[in-house]
Each structure stands twice: as C-alpha cells, then as structure tokens.
Amino acid sequence: MLASENFPTHHFKNSIYKPYNGANQSTHVEDLASVSKTLTLNTSSSSDTVVIEKLSNNNKINTTNNNNNNNNNCNGNDNALSSFVASHPAAEFEGFIRACVDEIIQLAVFQGTNRSSKVVEWHEPAELRQLFDFELRNKGESQDKLRQLLRETIRFSVKTGHPYFINQLYSGVDPYALVGQWLTDALNPSVYTYEVAPVFTLMEEQVLAEMRRIVGFPDNGHGDGIFCPGGSIANGYAISCARHKYSPESKTKGLFGAKPLIIFTSEDAHYSVEKLAMFMGFGSEHVRKIATNELGKMRLDDLEKQIQLCLDNNWQPLMVSATAGTTVLGAFDELTGISELCRKHNMWMHVDAAWGGGALMSKKYRHLLNGIERADSVTWNPHKLLSASQQCSTFLTRHSQILGQSHSTNATYLFQKDKFYDTSYDTGDKHIQCGRRADVFKFWFMWKAKGSKGFEAHVEQVFSMAEFFTAKLRERPGFELVMDHPECTNITFWYVPPSIRQMERNQEFYDKLHKVAPKVKEAMIKKGSMMITYQPLRKLPNFFRLVLQNSCLEESDMIYFLNEIESLAQKL
C-alpha cells in the first residue's frame, strides 16, 4: 500500500501525533562499529532486505544484497579507523537509505501535508532543547538512533508543505520538484563548467532562454541569465550589472572618488535592494525609497522628482528597481511608465518579479506585468508562485554579455581556454559564486511533467482561490480588507473582535486592534491549526496577510481559514 493511502483527508481537528514522552525513548546509544546483533531493515521492496551482522574480532561488515560489489567496501580493516564510516554509499547502507527515504515519504511528504495533521508542534527553545538531541559527540550514533533523529526532526519542524501553511511566499510540496531535488542531491553537481555538469549546463541554457521568451525580451528572448541562491542575490546581480554598464571602471577601481550612483526603488520593495546596495559599497543613503500610492504602487511623480534632485546635485541616477508583486500588498508597479523614465534618463531598469513573475505563465493574469519586456533585467523565483522547491531563483537579462563582463576573473585553474570542448559552455566565470547547485533540474522536471499549460492552470487556481477568499471575507462580520481589490494572491485584512467592534475608531481602538493579530497568531501556532503572518505597514496597525501559491487549496479551505481566525479571536 502507498504511504499516501494511510491517512485521512478531512480538515484539521486534532494532531495525529501521539504525545511525546522522552522517558519512553531508548537512551542506549551504539556506534556503527559496535553493532552486536543482526539488523534486518525492511525496505520499500519486499525483495530488498539488507542484513547487517557483526563479525567476531574485526570490523568487517558482511552484506547480503542484490548487488554484491566489492568496490563498495571502503571501510578497510585498519583498527585505528574502526569507527570511521567513509562518505560513500557502500552496499551495506542501502537498507538504511531506503528506510530513511521511506520514513521521509511517509512522515514528511504525506503525513506532514495532510489536512488532519498539525502544521507545527510548537515548543519554546528551552523546551525543544530538552526534547531533541542537538548535541554532537566524538563517537557516531547507531542507525536506529539516526532514524529516531530523522523522525523527531520531521516531528518538531514546521510543515511548510501543509495546505494550512500560508505564512510565507512559498508553500507546498510539488512531487516532481521533490524528486528533482533528491536527484540533484544524489548527483551533487556544481554548475560552473560543462565538463562536470554537462546535462545541467544545457538544461539551464534551455530553461533560462524559455523564461526570457516568456518575459518578452526582444529577438525571441535574446540575452543571458543564471540560477541564483535566492531572489536577494538576483537583485544584487541587477545592481552589479547596472553598475558595470554605466560605470565599467568600477570593476577595477571601485567606487572611490567616483560620482555617487543612485538606486531608486519603492518604499514597499523587498529589503534586499537596500541590503545588497550596502553589501556592494553603495551605502544605504544612495538607495532612494520612492513613495507609493493607495494601491501600493510606486508613484511616478515622486520617482521623477527624486531623479531630478539627483541630477541637481550632480549625482548619477543608476537604476530603478521596480517590483512586480510586493511582499506585503502584492502590488505591481507601473512598469511601462517606469521604463519611459529610465529611457529618458539613461538608467538601467530592473524588475523584481520574484513573487509575481509566475503570473507571466497565465494569459489571464500576465497583464499585471505589462511593460516587463522593456526591462534590462528581471528577478523571477519559481519557488514562489509556481511552487518549486526552495531554492529556485533566476536572474534574467536582455544583455547577452553583461554577466561575464561584470564578474569574470578568468581563473585558469578552472576556466582553461585550451580544453577539448567549446568552453563557452563553462558558465561559472559569469557568476559570483564558485560552487553552485543545479537548482534548474527540479524546475525543469516540473515543467516537463506539467507543461506550460500545467503552470498556467496552477496560477489560475491560486488566483481563483484568492478571489473566492476575498469575496467571502467581505461577507463576514468583523473582517475588513486593507486592500479592497488585491492584485495578486496576497489578501490583507483585519479581524475586529466583538469586544471592540462597537468602539469609536480612535487611537484607543487602533491600539487594541494592533494587538489582535499577534494574539491570534500565537494561538494558532500553539494549537498547530494553521500559520498565517501579520505585520504593520507605515501607520496601519497589525493586519493579517494571507498568501496563496499552493494549488491544492479549495474553497472549503478558504472557509476554514476564516472560521479558524474568527474562533481564535472571539474572546479577545
């Protein structure tokens, strides 16, 4: 029977976890070298049973397995290394690996994402330190102990793939992305030269080219791109490329004594724009925060005013980092208008579409990003709206040579030009990392499985649920929208408990309302029933922010969210 068939599908009531009792857990620890009994590990296949037995007076492990390859025995006979386990999947570990993977599938993938399960089993840090064995020791642990630790890690972790985890701009466990991530870890590649990552090098080229075509860059998506360790780094690449285009001497001479380079971004933009500017030596004062309107969009009149102020001070306006899907309100900046100002003042235009970029996959919603095709560069994170596994982030640009020009150092121990193959496929010199994960595979594997039509259906499902939730929220007493007409799948709202519902809307009322969301959040986490975030925004008191990107969610789930918040807040 499949693990997925063992669990109910009804909505959350009580935890399926049994109460934890540390006293009942075995405290006897054996290291791998002192196993004194026969261990039979049943794997997912009844024919694959691995027997591990201790041989007398030595540390050899005799393994009965379908594949008896002597080359897999890497532990040797040296008594000085009797407790050492080589970092190699020797045949005797197949049963352990299969057993661990089976428990991950059962407990994390299916049980951990079932609606009847808790999203989190909450413990304060001091308590968790008592419940969980974090200590590192000189001697290794037994396989039984390691499997226990595996189970407890799953148990005490937040189940971000749970349908009721709506706390961040990522959620869900896509089965194809999961398999892709596992294979990536099994192969453990580093994508910097073709010789060590031939498949993933060509795969990146294909996926990034298709993403540029979807963005709408000219000449059928001509340009370049790279998979990055997060959208923050992708935004940093944009700053670096803009700096090189308009101040190429800075690559060798730095910013010392040069005319100040100014970056413009929305006051609601992701903090990474300011952080990366600080990291790269611009200084936070050279990042100008542009005011937003009532919809959360960058005000073009304030942008033009700030640009003119820079020109009046003989500073160089370098770039505008627009946002397509702000973190809190989900607002999409007016990209066409921003592009006109960038063209007028000869500035780089970047679009941080880390969150909202997934809408480009839908004919119905891609209009939200009209004008993105005019950008010099784009950040787009498939691990957000498209629900790929973390991390899966891309930097895309229309300039085909700019990444290499900005970052190459021509290290001859890695990027030799006299190799026996076309070294233009050695992409590592254009990025700031050396080692780099093959984050492309999980996304490519998803894309092959679902097709572009599948991604379109996914996007339209989560937008549909956001619209349904918004409509139902309007009907419910006590719920009030922060944004009357959300653009993305961010729905921001307050819940006003009955105890303050009749109060005059004065400072006392808003002070009381400010305390509601934190109290409700605390209650839901301690209960484990759901996770939703909250925040203030400028002068607004704390409000809830529901974000949807898990396409398994249904209308009944939207009703559940409203009911649960209402129930937890009734007595406040």
PDB file of C-alpha atoms in Angstrom, residues 136-252:
ATOM      1  CA  LEU A 136      27.458  16.479  18.801  1.00  0.00           C
ATOM      2  CA  ARG A 137      29.726  13.747  20.187  1.00  0.00           C
ATOM      3  CA  ASN A 138      33.085  12.140  19.465  1.00  0.00           C
ATOM      4  CA  LYS A 139      31.512   8.769  18.647  1.00  0.00           C
ATOM      5  CA  GLY A 140      28.955   8.272  15.906  1.00  0.00           C
ATOM      6  CA  GLU A 141      25.363   7.194  16.576  1.00  0.00           C
ATOM      7  CA  SER A 142      23.675   3.932  15.663  1.00  0.00           C
ATOM      8  CA  GLN A 143      21.436   3.667  12.636  1.00  0.00           C
ATOM      9  CA  ASP A 144      18.431   3.208  14.934  1.00  0.00           C
ATOM     10  CA  LYS A 145      19.322   6.439  16.715  1.00  0.00           C
ATOM     11  CA  LEU A 146      19.801   8.245  13.412  1.00  0.00           C
ATOM     12  CA  ARG A 147      16.365   7.139  12.219  1.00  0.00           C
ATOM     13  CA  GLN A 148      14.899   8.298  15.515  1.00  0.00           C
ATOM     14  CA  LEU A 149      16.536  11.707  14.994  1.00  0.00           C
ATOM     15  CA  LEU A 150      15.145  11.782  11.467  1.00  0.00           C
ATOM     16  CA  ARG A 151      11.618  11.178  12.763  1.00  0.00           C
ATOM     17  CA  GLU A 152      11.984  13.766  15.519  1.00  0.00           C
ATOM     18  CA  THR A 153      13.361  16.357  13.101  1.00  0.00           C
ATOM     19  CA  ILE A 154      10.239  15.913  10.996  1.00  0.00           C
ATOM     20  CA  ARG A 155       8.020  15.949  14.064  1.00  0.00           C
ATOM     21  CA  PHE A 156       9.262  19.210  15.526  1.00  0.00           C
ATOM     22  CA  SER A 157       9.680  21.072  12.221  1.00  0.00           C
ATOM     23  CA  VAL A 158       7.157  23.370  10.593  1.00  0.00           C
ATOM     24  CA  LYS A 159       5.400  21.533   7.758  1.00  0.00           C
ATOM     25  CA  THR A 160       5.734  24.211   5.086  1.00  0.00           C
ATOM     26  CA  GLY A 161       4.122  21.877   2.554  1.00  0.00           C
ATOM     27  CA  HIS A 162       0.949  21.687   4.646  1.00  0.00           C
ATOM     28  CA  PRO A 163      -2.090  23.256   2.937  1.00  0.00           C
ATOM     29  CA  TYR A 164      -2.601  25.424   6.029  1.00  0.00           C
ATOM     30  CA  PHE A 165       0.888  26.904   5.921  1.00  0.00           C
ATOM     31  CA  ILE A 166       0.062  30.258   4.324  1.00  0.00           C
ATOM     32  CA  ASN A 167       2.687  32.178   6.240  1.00  0.00           C
ATOM     33  CA  GLN A 168       5.282  32.989   3.577  1.00  0.00           C
ATOM     34  CA  LEU A 169       5.671  33.436  -0.173  1.00  0.00           C
ATOM     35  CA  TYR A 170       6.407  29.717  -0.573  1.00  0.00           C
ATOM     36  CA  SER A 171       4.490  26.578   0.367  1.00  0.00           C
ATOM     37  CA  GLY A 172       3.520  23.151  -0.885  1.00  0.00           C
ATOM     38  CA  VAL A 173       5.462  20.032  -1.797  1.00  0.00           C
ATOM     39  CA  ASP A 174       5.390  19.520  -5.535  1.00  0.00           C
ATOM     40  CA  PRO A 175       6.067  15.813  -6.185  1.00  0.00           C
ATOM     41  CA  TYR A 176       8.054  16.419  -9.369  1.00  0.00           C
ATOM     42  CA  ALA A 177      10.163  19.159  -7.794  1.00  0.00           C
ATOM     43  CA  LEU A 178      10.781  16.912  -4.793  1.00  0.00           C
ATOM     44  CA  VAL A 179      12.072  14.081  -6.963  1.00  0.00           C
ATOM     45  CA  GLY A 180      14.161  16.575  -8.920  1.00  0.00           C
ATOM     46  CA  GLN A 181      15.683  17.955  -5.747  1.00  0.00           C
ATOM     47  CA  TRP A 182      16.520  14.474  -4.490  1.00  0.00           C
ATOM     48  CA  LEU A 183      18.249  13.549  -7.741  1.00  0.00           C
ATOM     49  CA  THR A 184      20.192  16.814  -7.671  1.00  0.00           C
ATOM     50  CA  ASP A 185      21.454  15.983  -4.182  1.00  0.00           C
ATOM     51  CA  ALA A 186      22.283  12.410  -5.206  1.00  0.00           C
ATOM     52  CA  LEU A 187      24.403  13.607  -8.145  1.00  0.00           C
ATOM     53  CA  ASN A 188      25.769  16.566  -6.140  1.00  0.00           C
ATOM     54  CA  PRO A 189      26.918  18.620  -9.146  1.00  0.00           C
ATOM     55  CA  SER A 190      28.410  22.084  -9.229  1.00  0.00           C
ATOM     56  CA  VAL A 191      27.298  24.040 -12.257  1.00  0.00           C
ATOM     57  CA  TYR A 192      30.345  26.019 -13.325  1.00  0.00           C
ATOM     58  CA  THR A 193      31.969  24.012 -16.100  1.00  0.00           C
ATOM     59  CA  TYR A 194      30.479  21.844 -18.805  1.00  0.00           C
ATOM     60  CA  GLU A 195      32.893  19.026 -18.022  1.00  0.00           C
ATOM     61  CA  VAL A 196      31.452  18.467 -14.521  1.00  0.00           C
ATOM     62  CA  ALA A 197      27.808  19.346 -15.271  1.00  0.00           C
ATOM     63  CA  PRO A 198      27.069  18.758 -18.972  1.00  0.00           C
ATOM     64  CA  VAL A 199      23.365  17.959 -18.632  1.00  0.00           C
ATOM     65  CA  PHE A 200      22.639  20.749 -16.167  1.00  0.00           C
ATOM     66  CA  THR A 201      24.606  23.320 -18.177  1.00  0.00           C
ATOM     67  CA  LEU A 202      22.478  22.712 -21.280  1.00  0.00           C
ATOM     68  CA  MET A 203      19.340  22.430 -19.152  1.00  0.00           C
ATOM     69  CA  GLU A 204      19.976  25.854 -17.624  1.00  0.00           C
ATOM     70  CA  GLU A 205      20.501  27.341 -21.066  1.00  0.00           C
ATOM     71  CA  GLN A 206      17.174  25.900 -22.262  1.00  0.00           C
ATOM     72  CA  VAL A 207      15.113  26.922 -19.220  1.00  0.00           C
ATOM     73  CA  LEU A 208      16.539  30.423 -18.954  1.00  0.00           C
ATOM     74  CA  ALA A 209      16.001  31.021 -22.682  1.00  0.00           C
ATOM     75  CA  GLU A 210      12.366  29.959 -22.377  1.00  0.00           C
ATOM     76  CA  MET A 211      11.859  32.190 -19.345  1.00  0.00           C
ATOM     77  CA  ARG A 212      13.321  35.154 -21.258  1.00  0.00           C
ATOM     78  CA  ARG A 213      10.929  34.433 -24.116  1.00  0.00           C
ATOM     79  CA  ILE A 214       8.014  34.406 -21.676  1.00  0.00           C
ATOM     80  CA  VAL A 215       9.180  37.703 -20.189  1.00  0.00           C
ATOM     81  CA  GLY A 216       9.113  39.052 -23.746  1.00  0.00           C
ATOM     82  CA  PHE A 217      12.683  40.179 -24.289  1.00  0.00           C
ATOM     83  CA  PRO A 218      13.285  41.056 -27.969  1.00  0.00           C
ATOM     84  CA  ASP A 219      14.752  38.710 -30.565  1.00  0.00           C
ATOM     85  CA  ASN A 220      12.887  35.728 -29.162  1.00  0.00           C
ATOM     86  CA  GLY A 221      14.295  36.128 -25.670  1.00  0.00           C
ATOM     87  CA  HIS A 222      17.863  37.005 -26.568  1.00  0.00           C
ATOM     88  CA  GLY A 223      20.072  37.643 -23.554  1.00  0.00           C
ATOM     89  CA  ASP A 224      21.519  35.755 -20.631  1.00  0.00           C
ATOM     90  CA  GLY A 225      20.636  34.592 -17.147  1.00  0.00           C
ATOM     91  CA  ILE A 226      21.569  32.469 -14.202  1.00  0.00           C
ATOM     92  CA  PHE A 227      20.042  30.460 -11.374  1.00  0.00           C
ATOM     93  CA  CYS A 228      20.843  32.204  -8.084  1.00  0.00           C
ATOM     94  CA  PRO A 229      20.711  31.249  -4.395  1.00  0.00           C
ATOM     95  CA  GLY A 230      17.608  33.357  -3.769  1.00  0.00           C
ATOM     96  CA  GLY A 231      15.907  36.440  -5.139  1.00  0.00           C
ATOM     97  CA  SER A 232      18.020  38.724  -2.962  1.00  0.00           C
ATOM     98  CA  ILE A 233      21.164  37.649  -4.815  1.00  0.00           C
ATOM     99  CA  ALA A 234      19.338  38.002  -8.137  1.00  0.00           C
ATOM    100  CA  ASN A 235      18.553  41.615  -7.229  1.00  0.00           C
ATOM    101  CA  GLY A 236      22.231  42.022  -6.364  1.00  0.00           C
ATOM    102  CA  TYR A 237      23.170  40.805  -9.838  1.00  0.00           C
ATOM    103  CA  ALA A 238      20.953  43.548 -11.271  1.00  0.00           C
ATOM    104  CA  ILE A 239      22.787  46.215  -9.258  1.00  0.00           C
ATOM    105  CA  SER A 240      26.150  44.792 -10.296  1.00  0.00           C
ATOM    106  CA  CYS A 241      25.261  44.657 -13.991  1.00  0.00           C
ATOM    107  CA  ALA A 242      23.837  48.184 -13.923  1.00  0.00           C
ATOM    108  CA  ARG A 243      26.993  49.454 -12.251  1.00  0.00           C
ATOM    109  CA  HIS A 244      29.190  47.814 -14.883  1.00  0.00           C
ATOM    110  CA  LYS A 245      27.153  49.143 -17.790  1.00  0.00           C
ATOM    111  CA  TYR A 246      27.178  52.762 -16.612  1.00  0.00           C
ATOM    112  CA  SER A 247      30.442  52.759 -14.654  1.00  0.00           C
ATOM    113  CA  PRO A 248      32.630  49.964 -16.109  1.00  0.00           C
ATOM    114  CA  GLU A 249      35.766  51.364 -14.481  1.00  0.00           C
ATOM    115  CA  SER A 250      34.276  50.467 -11.088  1.00  0.00           C
ATOM    116  CA  LYS A 251      35.154  46.812 -11.727  1.00  0.00           C
ATOM    117  CA  THR A 252      38.823  47.614 -11.222  1.00  0.00           C
TER     118      THR A 252
END
